[in-house]
Amino acid sequence: NCSLNTTTNHLRHVESMAVLPSGAGKIPRLNAVILGEALASEEDDLVFPSDDFARQALLPSAQKYLEMYKRSVEDPAGFWSDIASQFLWKSKWGDTVCSENFDIRNGNVYVQWFKGGITNICYNCLDRNVDSGNGDKIAFHWEGNERGFHDSLTYTQLLSQVCQVANYLRDIGVKKGDAVVIYLPMLMELPIAMLACARIGAVHSVVFAGFSADSLAQRIMDCKPKVVLTCNAVKRGSKVIHLKDIVDAALIGHSMVGQSAVLHIAYSFGILTYKKTPLVSKDVVPTYSTICEVEWVDAEDPLFLLYTSGSTGKPKGVLHTTGGYMVYTATTFKYAFDYKPSDIYWCTADCGWITGHSYVTYGPLLNGATVVIYEGAPNYPDPGRCWDIVDKFKVTIFYTAPTLVRSLMRDGDAYVTRYSRKSLRVLGSVGEPINPSAWRWFFNVVGDSRCPISDTWWQTETGGFMIAPLPGAWPQKPGSATFPFFGVQPVIVDEKGVEIEGECSGYLCVKSSWPGTFRTLYGDHERYETTYFKPFPGYYFSGDGCSRDKDGYYWLTGRVDDVINVSGHRIGTAEVESALVSHPQCAEAAVVGVEHEVKGQGIYAFVTLVDGIPYSEELRRNLITTVRNQIGPFAAPDRIHWAPGLPKTRSGKIMRRILRKIASRQLDELGDTSTLADPGVVDQLIALADC
Ligand code: WTA
């Protein structure tokens, strides 16, 4: 029961708004909602911000949003320069705020924001907040895997620790522009290491600590870091994971890595009892000075690389630069979460993914926020742990992924309702479409029908939120990410790349750049252009399908390429396939995504074996272990389907459309199979489906 969804509330909302200016052009069609037309239709499920919330919101009305949005797309230079001026720049950017070519037909694609502006994002996150009198404010509350293990750092303390690591990195020879790989769990040392790199102009590349040695090695070979930062072990749930051993395994044979350093881990439970791995260098970081001069960099100097999955087996090194990313993450954080200085913010993402970069580290710290960092698994030791943490730190903004919402929903309301959660005021969702029933549970049970949900659609490539509700500004529809953020011009195109207006479905693209746009794929600008700008010339192609309803709300429908979204983790089907075929008894593999109750999508793998090899339970287990070892446990297939043959066209192309239908048991929707080289394989696969 979405109790805020009442007509009285709605009418009050409408009455408080003026009629919109006409001729707004491509401005989001919020008019229908504002003028009450949207309620005319029964199927609409509008959830309004409460009057109390709207009254205190940074953006209290759709009207205000539309005014700002209009300026952001009509005068992006003016709009973003005004915001950028609130940060510290050693010297201002030149006359051209933004220079871009987003249209591949006009030559090479490039994007530049605030070029010539000299700044440092670490300075803006830390020194600027300390200098403005917020040095004693808590920057990080850290909660360990085991209850009772916690720590915190004020902005002043965080700055000192970042400076020590930065001095250490400088001392061992890391210079501006050098890459540093960070392979750490969710300890405060992880964002500290990122900020230390940023302070000296080094380019960090965080590798999620759930990736295997092979995946880590692949990333190390691509970006050739000067240093790899890790720790010896971490405890996740009840398991100890020996990270240093994994790094050692990855480094074997990679002499280009000068040295691997080990950060001192004082807080993590389990580390002190685990001494098997000798440290490469002793814990010297605390002996360094707590003052470290900043390396001032150009707005367009690289800030970080983050590898993400694409439609081939080779991960893509998404490159973000400094100035535009800084301005964009700070602004999106502030508005999408209605951030106020009194907030306590917790995002459950790991810094190994983009969400942990933009919305655990940079966005919140740029706003001087207090951030909760949790080391462990969200359901350890029981499914009430999240709400225990919320009550402990009085969390006001809680940002997570639909997969966690669904899994906690399955564990029952009692784990939630035994905690107060009264500090909560805004909830957030990211990583995959949130289904309306999970949305409602999150809203009604977790948020006591009081907290708006910011369902934020964005990507590693976009740096920050692209389509997201501004809580307080307009009613929400469960499952819709609602409207574009300032400066973002989404378009929906058909398969020919023609823009479709009004109510429609198609491929989600973006016209022209926003400050947080990624600038290239590291070392492969051609792949950048081919993947993102060639499919629909004139636009950036997101890889997502999307529809827009009659009120202009955007509904993301999932990936339309060979990427699947498992528990909010992006995995390329080709990566899993190449891991499977590396097993000596696997001849061929085809991986598709299938609907999964908790994970959103599950991994379903069809495998063809080498001639003469029989399929067995042992082989099935070995194939899964191979994927776990080559990529990481999060990429393990949920299902292996033995396929004596795969459905292929006469030219040898695997028909994944058919495999998807078989995987989801939609056997009466197989469609035309007559173009297959051997239509018989389909019946064979169906017969083996439950083996
Ligand atoms: C999906 C994560 C629907 C989408 C920030 C996108 C979403 C991919 C949402 C990017 C959302 C992310 N609603 N789908 N709110 N957020 N996605 O690069 O398919 O790990 O293309 O970035 O996640 O995943 P990535």
XYZ file of C-alpha atoms and ligand atoms in Angstrom:
716
model
C 0.000 0.000 0.000
C 1.694 3.188 -1.187
C -0.066 5.391 1.278
C 1.179 8.655 -0.155
C -0.606 7.974 -3.374
C -3.777 9.792 -2.524
C -5.796 12.208 -4.549
C -5.806 14.829 -1.829
C -2.070 14.835 -1.722
C -1.937 15.000 -5.462
C -4.301 17.935 -5.695
C -2.305 19.857 -3.157
C 0.754 19.134 -5.234
C -0.900 20.377 -8.401
C -2.336 23.490 -6.836
C 1.046 24.566 -5.613
C 2.405 24.695 -9.142
C 2.060 27.276 -11.815
C 1.287 26.383 -15.408
C 4.458 25.772 -17.376
C 5.884 28.131 -19.936
C 4.864 26.987 -23.394
C 7.227 26.122 -26.228
C 9.624 24.273 -23.969
C 10.682 22.125 -26.956
C 12.435 18.910 -25.969
C 11.957 19.617 -22.307
C 10.654 16.578 -20.368
C 6.907 16.200 -20.514
C 6.181 16.701 -16.876
C 3.255 18.953 -17.737
C 0.757 16.136 -17.727
C 1.778 15.191 -14.252
C 1.801 18.710 -12.994
C -1.549 19.529 -14.484
C -3.099 16.370 -13.186
C -3.762 14.769 -16.576
C -1.690 11.765 -15.599
C -4.118 10.741 -12.920
C -6.876 10.457 -15.490
C -5.632 7.031 -16.404
C -6.218 4.118 -14.069
C -2.988 2.252 -14.686
C -0.873 5.094 -13.382
C 0.654 4.397 -10.072
C 1.962 7.706 -8.874
C 3.711 8.026 -5.544
C 3.912 11.592 -4.353
C 6.491 13.086 -2.045
C 4.898 13.947 1.265
C 4.256 17.614 1.925
C 6.842 17.536 4.692
C 9.454 16.182 2.342
C 8.631 18.526 -0.528
C 8.714 21.539 1.796
C 12.326 20.938 2.802
C 13.582 19.602 -0.551
C 16.405 21.297 -2.442
C 14.194 21.106 -5.506
C 10.652 21.382 -4.217
C 8.740 21.350 -7.496
C 8.733 20.081 -11.042
C 8.469 23.693 -12.119
C 11.810 24.542 -10.549
C 13.405 21.472 -12.124
C 12.075 22.395 -15.552
C 13.507 25.898 -15.302
C 16.917 24.544 -14.348
C 16.781 21.724 -16.882
C 15.887 24.138 -19.662
C 18.886 26.305 -18.871
C 21.157 23.248 -18.575
C 20.437 22.160 -22.146
C 20.078 25.588 -23.717
C 23.129 27.098 -22.053
C 25.249 24.182 -20.805
C 28.382 26.338 -20.614
C 26.723 28.888 -18.335
C 24.881 26.305 -16.263
C 27.920 24.143 -15.526
C 30.405 27.010 -15.115
C 28.238 28.503 -12.381
C 28.341 25.196 -10.537
C 32.038 24.583 -11.225
C 32.900 27.986 -9.757
C 31.942 26.657 -6.328
C 35.057 24.461 -6.375
C 38.671 25.419 -5.911
C 40.526 25.997 -9.168
C 44.159 27.073 -9.126
C 43.325 28.817 -12.369
C 40.080 28.966 -14.303
C 39.366 27.179 -17.572
C 39.608 28.963 -20.894
C 36.766 30.571 -22.842
C 35.458 27.261 -24.121
C 33.714 25.436 -21.289
C 32.856 22.415 -23.390
C 34.247 21.270 -26.684
C 33.008 18.046 -28.239
C 32.314 16.008 -31.300
C 29.618 13.489 -30.440
C 28.820 12.781 -34.074
C 31.086 10.146 -35.618
C 30.105 11.318 -39.110
C 31.988 14.568 -38.447
C 35.294 12.893 -37.566
C 36.821 11.527 -34.392
C 34.714 11.633 -31.270
C 36.118 13.708 -28.423
C 34.834 15.466 -25.325
C 36.460 18.183 -23.218
C 35.079 20.116 -20.283
C 36.784 23.002 -18.472
C 39.978 22.483 -20.506
C 42.777 24.685 -19.192
C 41.227 24.818 -15.723
C 43.755 23.729 -13.108
C 42.484 21.890 -10.060
C 42.811 18.779 -7.901
C 39.848 16.620 -6.893
C 41.480 15.385 -3.679
C 42.036 18.995 -2.613
C 38.383 19.727 -3.328
C 37.236 16.653 -1.379
C 39.424 17.195 1.675
C 41.459 20.400 2.090
C 38.556 22.573 0.917
C 36.268 21.050 3.565
C 38.898 21.326 6.288
C 39.641 24.941 5.323
C 35.970 25.858 5.481
C 35.728 24.789 9.123
C 34.519 21.205 8.672
C 37.747 19.503 9.730
C 36.134 17.915 12.789
C 33.171 16.552 10.864
C 33.207 12.778 10.405
C 34.139 11.909 6.829
C 33.991 8.105 7.173
C 32.294 5.798 9.630
C 33.681 2.337 9.007
C 31.816 -0.784 10.105
C 33.689 -4.099 10.021
C 32.383 -7.453 8.956
C 32.091 -8.548 12.597
C 29.706 -6.641 14.839
C 31.615 -4.432 17.255
C 34.460 -3.613 14.856
C 34.180 -0.019 13.784
C 36.189 3.128 13.378
C 35.844 6.631 12.020
C 37.889 9.450 10.539
C 37.184 13.164 10.578
C 37.957 15.218 7.496
C 41.210 16.380 9.132
C 42.240 12.822 9.994
C 41.296 11.555 6.552
C 43.391 14.300 4.956
C 46.396 13.291 7.100
C 46.081 9.635 6.157
C 45.656 10.415 2.475
C 48.775 12.604 2.630
C 50.797 9.796 4.207
C 49.866 7.343 1.462
C 50.449 10.031 -1.178
C 53.915 10.748 0.232
C 54.656 7.047 0.316
C 53.607 6.615 -3.317
C 55.734 9.592 -4.361
C 58.655 8.194 -2.443
C 58.530 4.866 -4.222
C 58.546 6.666 -7.548
C 54.919 7.149 -8.556
C 54.544 10.290 -10.649
C 51.782 12.261 -12.280
C 50.143 10.168 -15.013
C 51.399 6.813 -13.672
C 48.814 4.089 -13.206
C 48.311 2.501 -9.764
C 46.225 -0.654 -9.404
C 44.315 -0.913 -6.141
C 43.103 -4.362 -5.077
C 41.560 -3.845 -1.667
C 38.360 -4.753 0.140
C 36.003 -2.176 1.659
C 38.351 -0.758 4.229
C 38.858 2.950 4.612
C 42.259 2.299 3.031
C 40.520 1.805 -0.306
C 39.112 5.327 -0.759
C 42.233 6.625 1.025
C 44.391 4.998 -1.648
C 42.194 6.423 -4.422
C 42.383 9.928 -2.967
C 46.152 9.600 -2.465
C 46.573 8.806 -6.162
C 44.377 11.743 -7.120
C 46.409 14.024 -4.843
C 49.633 13.326 -6.738
C 48.030 13.111 -10.186
C 48.454 9.346 -10.475
C 45.708 7.429 -12.289
C 44.041 4.843 -10.087
C 42.567 1.665 -11.418
C 40.626 -0.131 -8.726
C 40.040 -3.816 -9.354
C 37.133 -5.274 -7.372
C 38.625 -7.605 -4.751
C 36.226 -10.367 -5.848
C 38.072 -10.691 -9.179
C 40.346 -13.691 -9.625
C 44.120 -13.630 -10.198
C 43.568 -14.083 -13.953
C 41.214 -11.129 -14.207
C 43.539 -9.007 -12.104
C 46.486 -10.010 -14.314
C 44.552 -9.082 -17.451
C 43.903 -5.594 -16.068
C 47.493 -5.203 -14.864
C 48.796 -6.121 -18.307
C 46.517 -3.591 -19.945
C 47.276 -0.532 -17.817
C 50.846 -1.394 -16.726
C 50.742 0.129 -13.242
C 53.827 1.302 -11.378
C 52.458 -0.182 -8.159
C 49.764 -2.567 -6.978
C 48.273 -1.766 -3.598
C 46.712 -4.589 -1.636
C 46.423 -6.077 1.839
C 47.175 -9.585 2.983
C 43.695 -10.875 3.699
C 40.115 -9.924 4.408
C 37.179 -11.597 6.009
C 33.942 -11.541 4.092
C 31.007 -13.194 5.781
C 32.622 -16.102 7.563
C 35.327 -16.645 4.913
C 38.930 -15.399 4.915
C 40.121 -14.314 1.468
C 43.875 -14.128 0.943
C 44.171 -11.114 -1.307
C 47.943 -10.888 -1.229
C 48.228 -14.460 -2.537
C 45.911 -13.542 -5.400
C 48.054 -10.517 -6.268
C 51.195 -12.656 -6.136
C 49.605 -15.158 -8.500
C 48.583 -12.357 -10.861
C 52.060 -10.809 -10.853
C 53.946 -13.959 -11.756
C 55.553 -13.206 -15.063
C 54.605 -9.530 -15.167
C 57.912 -7.839 -14.643
C 56.572 -4.479 -15.725
C 55.165 -4.002 -12.259
C 57.938 -2.406 -10.272
C 56.768 -3.488 -6.894
C 53.681 -4.316 -4.985
C 53.144 -2.517 -1.761
C 51.034 -3.558 1.153
C 49.011 -1.085 3.111
C 48.817 -1.385 6.828
C 45.515 -2.909 7.856
C 44.754 -2.081 11.442
C 41.026 -2.521 11.565
C 40.096 -5.580 9.647
C 39.100 -8.536 11.737
C 40.808 -11.697 10.663
C 43.918 -9.995 9.327
C 45.785 -10.125 12.576
C 45.133 -13.796 12.979
C 46.167 -14.561 9.417
C 49.918 -14.288 8.983
C 50.665 -16.806 6.263
C 51.610 -14.292 3.593
C 54.820 -12.389 4.215
C 54.469 -8.684 3.496
C 56.424 -7.400 0.524
C 57.188 -4.152 2.219
C 56.676 -3.550 5.900
C 54.032 -1.180 7.042
C 55.891 2.042 6.438
C 52.974 4.302 5.573
C 52.487 5.667 9.112
C 56.080 6.930 9.150
C 55.410 9.399 6.330
C 54.533 13.059 6.793
C 50.864 13.970 7.145
C 51.374 16.939 4.881
C 51.617 16.403 1.154
C 51.694 19.060 -1.480
C 49.024 18.730 -4.129
C 49.864 18.058 -7.775
C 47.713 20.554 -9.663
C 46.338 19.028 -12.830
C 44.399 20.102 -15.892
C 40.664 19.442 -15.848
C 41.251 17.055 -18.739
C 44.084 15.105 -17.087
C 43.040 11.505 -16.367
C 41.690 10.756 -12.897
C 41.029 7.046 -13.118
C 40.574 3.963 -15.218
C 37.927 1.434 -14.388
C 37.561 -1.792 -16.308
C 34.078 -2.868 -17.279
C 32.562 -5.626 -19.370
C 31.659 -5.294 -22.995
C 30.512 -7.618 -25.714
C 33.957 -9.150 -26.312
C 36.021 -11.097 -23.798
C 38.435 -8.207 -23.270
C 37.384 -5.771 -20.534
C 37.243 -2.103 -21.456
C 39.321 0.455 -19.553
C 36.850 3.303 -19.138
C 38.793 6.536 -18.685
C 37.487 9.500 -16.709
C 39.198 12.860 -16.413
C 39.283 15.257 -13.498
C 37.303 18.477 -13.860
C 34.043 17.445 -15.516
C 33.804 14.290 -13.419
C 34.302 16.323 -10.245
C 31.581 18.837 -11.070
C 29.180 16.163 -12.283
C 29.462 13.654 -9.418
C 29.151 16.417 -6.826
C 26.047 17.895 -8.453
C 24.254 14.624 -9.126
C 24.908 13.447 -5.557
C 23.521 16.647 -4.108
C 20.270 16.779 -6.077
C 19.344 13.129 -6.533
C 19.648 12.450 -2.813
C 18.412 15.880 -1.697
C 21.648 16.079 0.291
C 21.863 18.318 3.371
C 24.974 18.784 5.556
C 23.230 17.005 8.449
C 22.789 13.781 6.438
C 24.542 10.497 7.208
C 24.928 8.682 3.924
C 25.446 4.980 3.274
C 25.958 3.416 -0.128
C 26.386 -0.367 -0.029
C 28.442 -0.508 -3.245
C 32.062 -1.620 -3.255
C 34.681 0.873 -4.483
C 35.632 -1.791 -7.032
C 32.687 -0.630 -9.142
C 31.803 2.788 -10.516
C 29.162 3.367 -7.828
C 31.882 3.171 -5.187
C 33.957 5.714 -7.111
C 31.277 8.308 -7.768
C 28.952 7.756 -4.806
C 31.035 6.336 -1.972
C 34.112 8.462 -2.557
C 34.077 11.513 -4.808
C 30.460 12.756 -4.945
C 29.811 12.601 -1.176
C 33.225 13.940 -0.095
C 32.995 16.835 -2.550
C 29.810 17.762 -0.689
C 31.492 17.398 2.711
C 29.204 14.483 3.595
C 29.562 11.869 6.330
C 29.824 8.490 4.612
C 29.314 5.017 6.096
C 31.575 2.298 4.706
C 30.727 -1.323 5.444
C 33.283 -4.037 4.956
C 31.113 -7.117 5.014
C 28.204 -8.879 3.394
C 24.832 -7.153 3.845
C 23.183 -10.267 5.275
C 25.958 -11.247 7.688
C 25.465 -12.526 10.319
C 21.748 -12.234 9.519
C 19.456 -10.342 7.119
C 18.897 -7.585 9.697
C 22.493 -6.321 9.500
C 21.745 -3.378 7.184
C 19.103 -1.952 9.506
C 21.338 -2.539 12.496
C 23.945 -0.356 10.758
C 21.310 2.210 9.767
C 20.233 2.564 13.407
C 23.789 2.513 14.722
C 24.986 5.432 12.602
C 21.563 7.123 12.196
C 21.805 6.770 8.420
C 19.514 9.206 6.590
C 20.265 8.295 2.953
C 20.553 4.619 2.040
C 21.628 3.694 -1.494
C 21.724 0.083 -2.682
C 20.974 -2.349 -5.530
C 17.654 -4.069 -6.369
C 19.260 -7.481 -5.905
C 19.815 -6.751 -2.222
C 16.292 -5.395 -1.885
C 14.853 -8.571 -3.413
C 16.981 -10.851 -1.291
C 16.059 -9.046 1.947
C 12.428 -9.004 0.880
C 12.552 -12.782 0.611
C 13.946 -13.061 4.137
C 10.811 -11.432 5.511
C 9.717 -8.136 7.051
C 10.562 -9.121 10.621
C 14.299 -8.563 10.070
C 13.496 -5.017 9.009
C 10.773 -4.052 11.426
C 12.737 -5.067 14.510
C 14.926 -2.004 13.861
C 13.714 1.575 14.138
C 15.049 3.037 10.827
C 13.476 6.333 11.758
C 16.595 8.260 10.710
C 16.031 7.265 7.047
C 14.656 9.938 4.740
C 15.836 9.073 1.201
C 16.390 5.649 -0.391
C 18.275 4.927 -3.595
C 18.548 2.103 -6.116
C 21.120 1.376 -8.818
C 22.554 -1.281 -11.085
C 19.535 -2.775 -12.813
C 15.863 -2.061 -13.284
C 14.013 -2.299 -9.971
C 10.817 -4.308 -10.394
C 7.692 -2.576 -9.041
C 7.099 -5.176 -6.300
C 10.630 -4.756 -4.920
C 10.211 -0.984 -5.232
C 7.027 -1.097 -3.171
C 8.588 -3.306 -0.492
C 11.572 -0.976 -0.273
C 9.242 2.006 -0.050
C 6.590 0.615 2.310
C 8.582 -1.670 4.584
C 12.112 -0.260 4.663
C 11.115 3.395 4.264
C 7.821 3.161 6.194
C 6.085 4.817 3.200
C 7.919 7.999 4.090
C 11.117 8.067 2.026
C 11.250 8.804 -1.697
C 13.303 6.324 -3.744
C 15.899 7.663 -6.123
C 16.100 5.008 -8.842
C 19.264 6.165 -10.588
C 20.039 5.000 -14.117
C 23.638 5.461 -15.174
C 26.750 3.526 -16.205
C 30.496 3.223 -15.642
C 30.810 5.227 -18.848
C 28.534 8.078 -17.768
C 30.426 8.804 -14.545
C 27.268 9.892 -12.742
C 23.469 9.742 -12.726
C 21.776 10.276 -16.076
C 18.102 9.570 -15.440
C 16.987 9.798 -11.836
C 14.212 11.186 -9.691
C 14.857 14.409 -7.826
C 13.048 13.537 -4.608
C 10.508 16.164 -3.712
C 10.260 17.568 -7.214
C 7.772 15.200 -8.806
C 5.734 12.048 -8.173
C 7.391 8.723 -8.802
C 6.198 5.629 -10.606
C 7.539 2.411 -9.068
C 10.049 0.943 -11.519
C 10.689 4.102 -13.518
C 13.917 6.110 -13.199
C 11.680 9.081 -14.174
C 13.402 12.054 -15.874
C 16.841 13.143 -17.094
C 19.300 14.929 -14.852
C 20.423 18.462 -15.698
C 22.290 18.639 -18.978
C 21.359 15.125 -20.088
C 19.431 14.779 -23.335
C 18.243 11.189 -23.656
C 16.732 10.066 -26.925
C 15.061 6.822 -27.880
C 15.881 5.585 -31.380
C 14.545 2.756 -33.512
C 16.787 0.087 -35.050
C 17.616 2.421 -37.941
C 18.816 5.068 -35.514
C 15.870 7.361 -36.110
C 14.799 9.320 -33.060
C 11.276 8.476 -31.883
C 9.165 11.046 -30.092
C 6.529 10.723 -27.417
C 5.337 7.399 -26.049
C 7.636 4.712 -27.472
C 10.190 1.951 -26.937
C 13.608 1.546 -28.467
C 17.316 1.975 -27.848
C 18.458 4.522 -25.306
C 20.979 7.024 -26.646
C 22.215 10.411 -25.501
C 22.623 13.499 -27.612
C 25.674 15.636 -26.760
C 28.002 15.319 -23.811
C 27.592 16.008 -20.093
C 30.550 16.859 -17.832
C 30.882 13.303 -16.449
C 31.136 11.635 -19.877
C 34.035 9.169 -20.184
C 36.659 10.349 -22.619
C 37.955 7.142 -24.164
C 38.689 3.461 -23.621
C 42.249 3.286 -22.409
C 44.589 2.524 -25.298
C 41.737 1.849 -27.720
C 39.981 4.980 -28.926
C 38.792 3.077 -31.966
C 36.859 0.595 -29.818
C 35.363 3.583 -27.967
C 34.030 4.993 -31.211
C 32.921 1.638 -32.603
C 31.099 0.499 -29.486
C 29.400 3.678 -28.437
C 29.192 6.076 -31.360
C 28.932 3.975 -34.520
C 25.759 1.952 -33.809
C 23.569 5.093 -34.007
C 25.562 7.904 -35.637
C 25.032 11.256 -33.969
C 24.511 9.773 -30.525
C 26.159 7.988 -27.619
C 24.587 4.515 -27.466
C 24.078 3.197 -23.936
C 23.516 -0.484 -24.750
C 20.186 -0.339 -22.902
C 16.620 -0.706 -24.099
C 14.124 1.839 -22.830
C 10.578 3.032 -23.161
C 8.960 6.369 -22.479
C 5.374 6.563 -21.308
C 2.715 9.119 -22.107
C 3.830 11.339 -19.235
C 7.425 11.301 -20.411
C 8.691 8.943 -17.683
C 11.624 6.747 -18.740
C 11.514 2.990 -18.066
C 14.789 1.111 -18.494
C 14.276 -2.412 -19.757
C 17.786 -3.910 -19.592
C 20.750 -4.482 -21.865
C 20.211 -5.095 -25.545
C 23.794 -6.193 -26.193
C 25.806 -9.210 -25.030
C 26.151 -7.901 -21.510
C 24.186 -9.342 -18.619
C 23.448 -7.781 -15.288
C 23.889 -10.267 -12.469
C 23.147 -8.904 -8.999
C 23.941 -5.480 -10.416
C 27.358 -6.687 -11.664
C 27.954 -6.191 -15.319
C 29.260 -9.344 -17.003
C 29.996 -9.898 -20.693
C 28.626 -13.192 -21.987
C 31.840 -13.478 -24.047
C 33.962 -13.332 -20.880
C 32.118 -16.285 -19.372
C 32.242 -18.159 -22.676
C 35.978 -17.714 -22.997
C 36.465 -18.921 -19.410
C 34.361 -22.031 -20.151
C 36.176 -22.952 -23.350
C 39.508 -22.656 -21.559
C 38.515 -25.928 -19.877
C 40.210 -28.639 -21.967
C 37.019 -30.691 -22.271
C 34.775 -27.829 -23.378
C 34.659 -27.313 -27.139
C 32.204 -24.446 -27.390
C 30.047 -22.355 -25.082
C 27.155 -19.942 -25.500
C 26.009 -17.906 -22.521
C 22.707 -16.088 -22.147
C 21.008 -14.235 -19.302
C 17.801 -15.597 -17.778
C 15.433 -14.004 -15.313
C 16.462 -14.689 -11.732
C 14.274 -13.970 -8.709
C 17.021 -12.395 -6.612
C 19.922 -11.632 -8.934
C 17.792 -9.963 -11.604
C 19.555 -12.012 -14.244
C 21.208 -15.384 -13.843
C 23.942 -16.866 -16.049
C 22.810 -19.778 -18.213
C 25.565 -21.546 -20.143
C 25.165 -23.974 -23.039
C 28.295 -26.092 -23.457
C 29.431 -28.425 -26.208
C 32.043 -30.957 -25.165
C 35.129 -32.201 -26.974
C 34.336 -35.311 -29.059
C 34.089 -38.468 -26.997
C 33.886 -36.722 -23.594
C 30.776 -37.735 -21.649
C 28.852 -35.094 -19.677
C 28.932 -35.730 -15.947
C 28.139 -34.046 -12.651
C 31.852 -33.783 -11.951
C 32.481 -32.029 -15.255
C 29.595 -29.640 -14.572
C 31.190 -28.692 -11.252
C 34.609 -28.319 -12.837
C 33.239 -26.000 -15.494
C 31.713 -23.758 -12.829
C 34.975 -23.780 -10.857
C 36.854 -22.773 -14.009
C 34.701 -19.656 -14.353
C 35.051 -18.837 -10.639
C 38.827 -19.097 -10.928
C 39.139 -17.183 -14.171
C 36.769 -14.310 -13.516
C 35.538 -14.450 -9.930
C 32.850 -16.158 -7.860
C 30.226 -13.554 -8.840
C 30.409 -14.740 -12.483
C 29.788 -18.446 -11.767
C 27.047 -19.834 -14.071
C 23.766 -20.635 -12.337
C 23.029 -23.326 -14.858
C 25.064 -25.479 -17.253
C 23.102 -26.999 -20.123
C 24.881 -29.736 -22.045
C 24.498 -29.128 -25.767
C 25.662 -31.822 -28.194
C 25.092 -29.135 -30.846
C 24.255 -25.410 -30.834
C 21.642 -23.779 -33.060
C 23.608 -22.042 -35.816
C 22.780 -20.339 -39.064
C 24.281 -21.730 -42.237
C 27.011 -19.126 -41.941
C 27.884 -20.499 -38.511
C 26.427 -17.762 -36.321
C 24.946 -18.975 -33.028
C 21.275 -17.979 -32.781
C 21.118 -16.655 -29.251
C 17.492 -15.664 -29.632
C 16.621 -19.372 -29.674
C 18.957 -20.171 -26.795
C 17.347 -17.442 -24.673
C 13.927 -18.976 -25.270
C 15.149 -22.459 -24.379
C 16.901 -21.135 -21.263
C 13.738 -19.442 -20.064
C 11.612 -22.437 -21.144
C 9.485 -20.313 -23.458
C 9.351 -23.228 -25.832
C 6.282 -22.106 -27.730
C 8.050 -18.856 -28.634
C 11.045 -20.292 -30.430
C 10.088 -18.524 -33.659
C 11.398 -19.448 -37.056
C 14.000 -22.218 -36.836
C 14.003 -23.023 -40.543
C 17.124 -20.932 -41.250
C 19.201 -23.120 -38.954
C 21.903 -25.272 -40.498
C 20.501 -28.196 -38.490
C 17.019 -27.556 -37.062
C 17.263 -30.904 -35.245
C 19.571 -29.478 -32.566
C 16.709 -27.491 -31.094
C 14.689 -30.614 -30.207
C 17.820 -32.223 -28.873
C 18.484 -29.233 -26.599
C 14.913 -29.212 -25.334
C 15.155 -32.924 -24.554
C 18.320 -32.314 -22.529
C 16.966 -29.267 -20.712
C 16.404 -30.986 -17.421
C 19.485 -33.179 -17.390
C 22.107 -1.109 -15.681
C 26.304 0.883 -12.773
C 17.937 0.113 -14.850
C 21.990 -0.720 -17.128
C 26.003 2.299 -12.282
C 23.330 -0.084 -17.412
C 20.217 0.148 -14.599
C 24.264 -0.904 -16.567
C 20.108 1.111 -13.571
C 25.496 -0.168 -16.171
C 18.788 1.541 -13.190
C 22.204 0.680 -13.920
N 17.745 1.005 -13.857
N 19.139 -0.335 -15.228
N 18.573 2.412 -12.210
N 21.359 1.412 -13.173
N 21.536 -0.102 -14.771
O 28.461 0.177 -15.730
O 21.815 -1.885 -17.895
O 28.118 -1.337 -13.729
O 23.687 -0.117 -18.765
O 27.132 0.956 -13.860
O 23.489 -1.248 -15.410
O 26.265 -0.933 -15.268
P 27.579 -0.330 -14.649
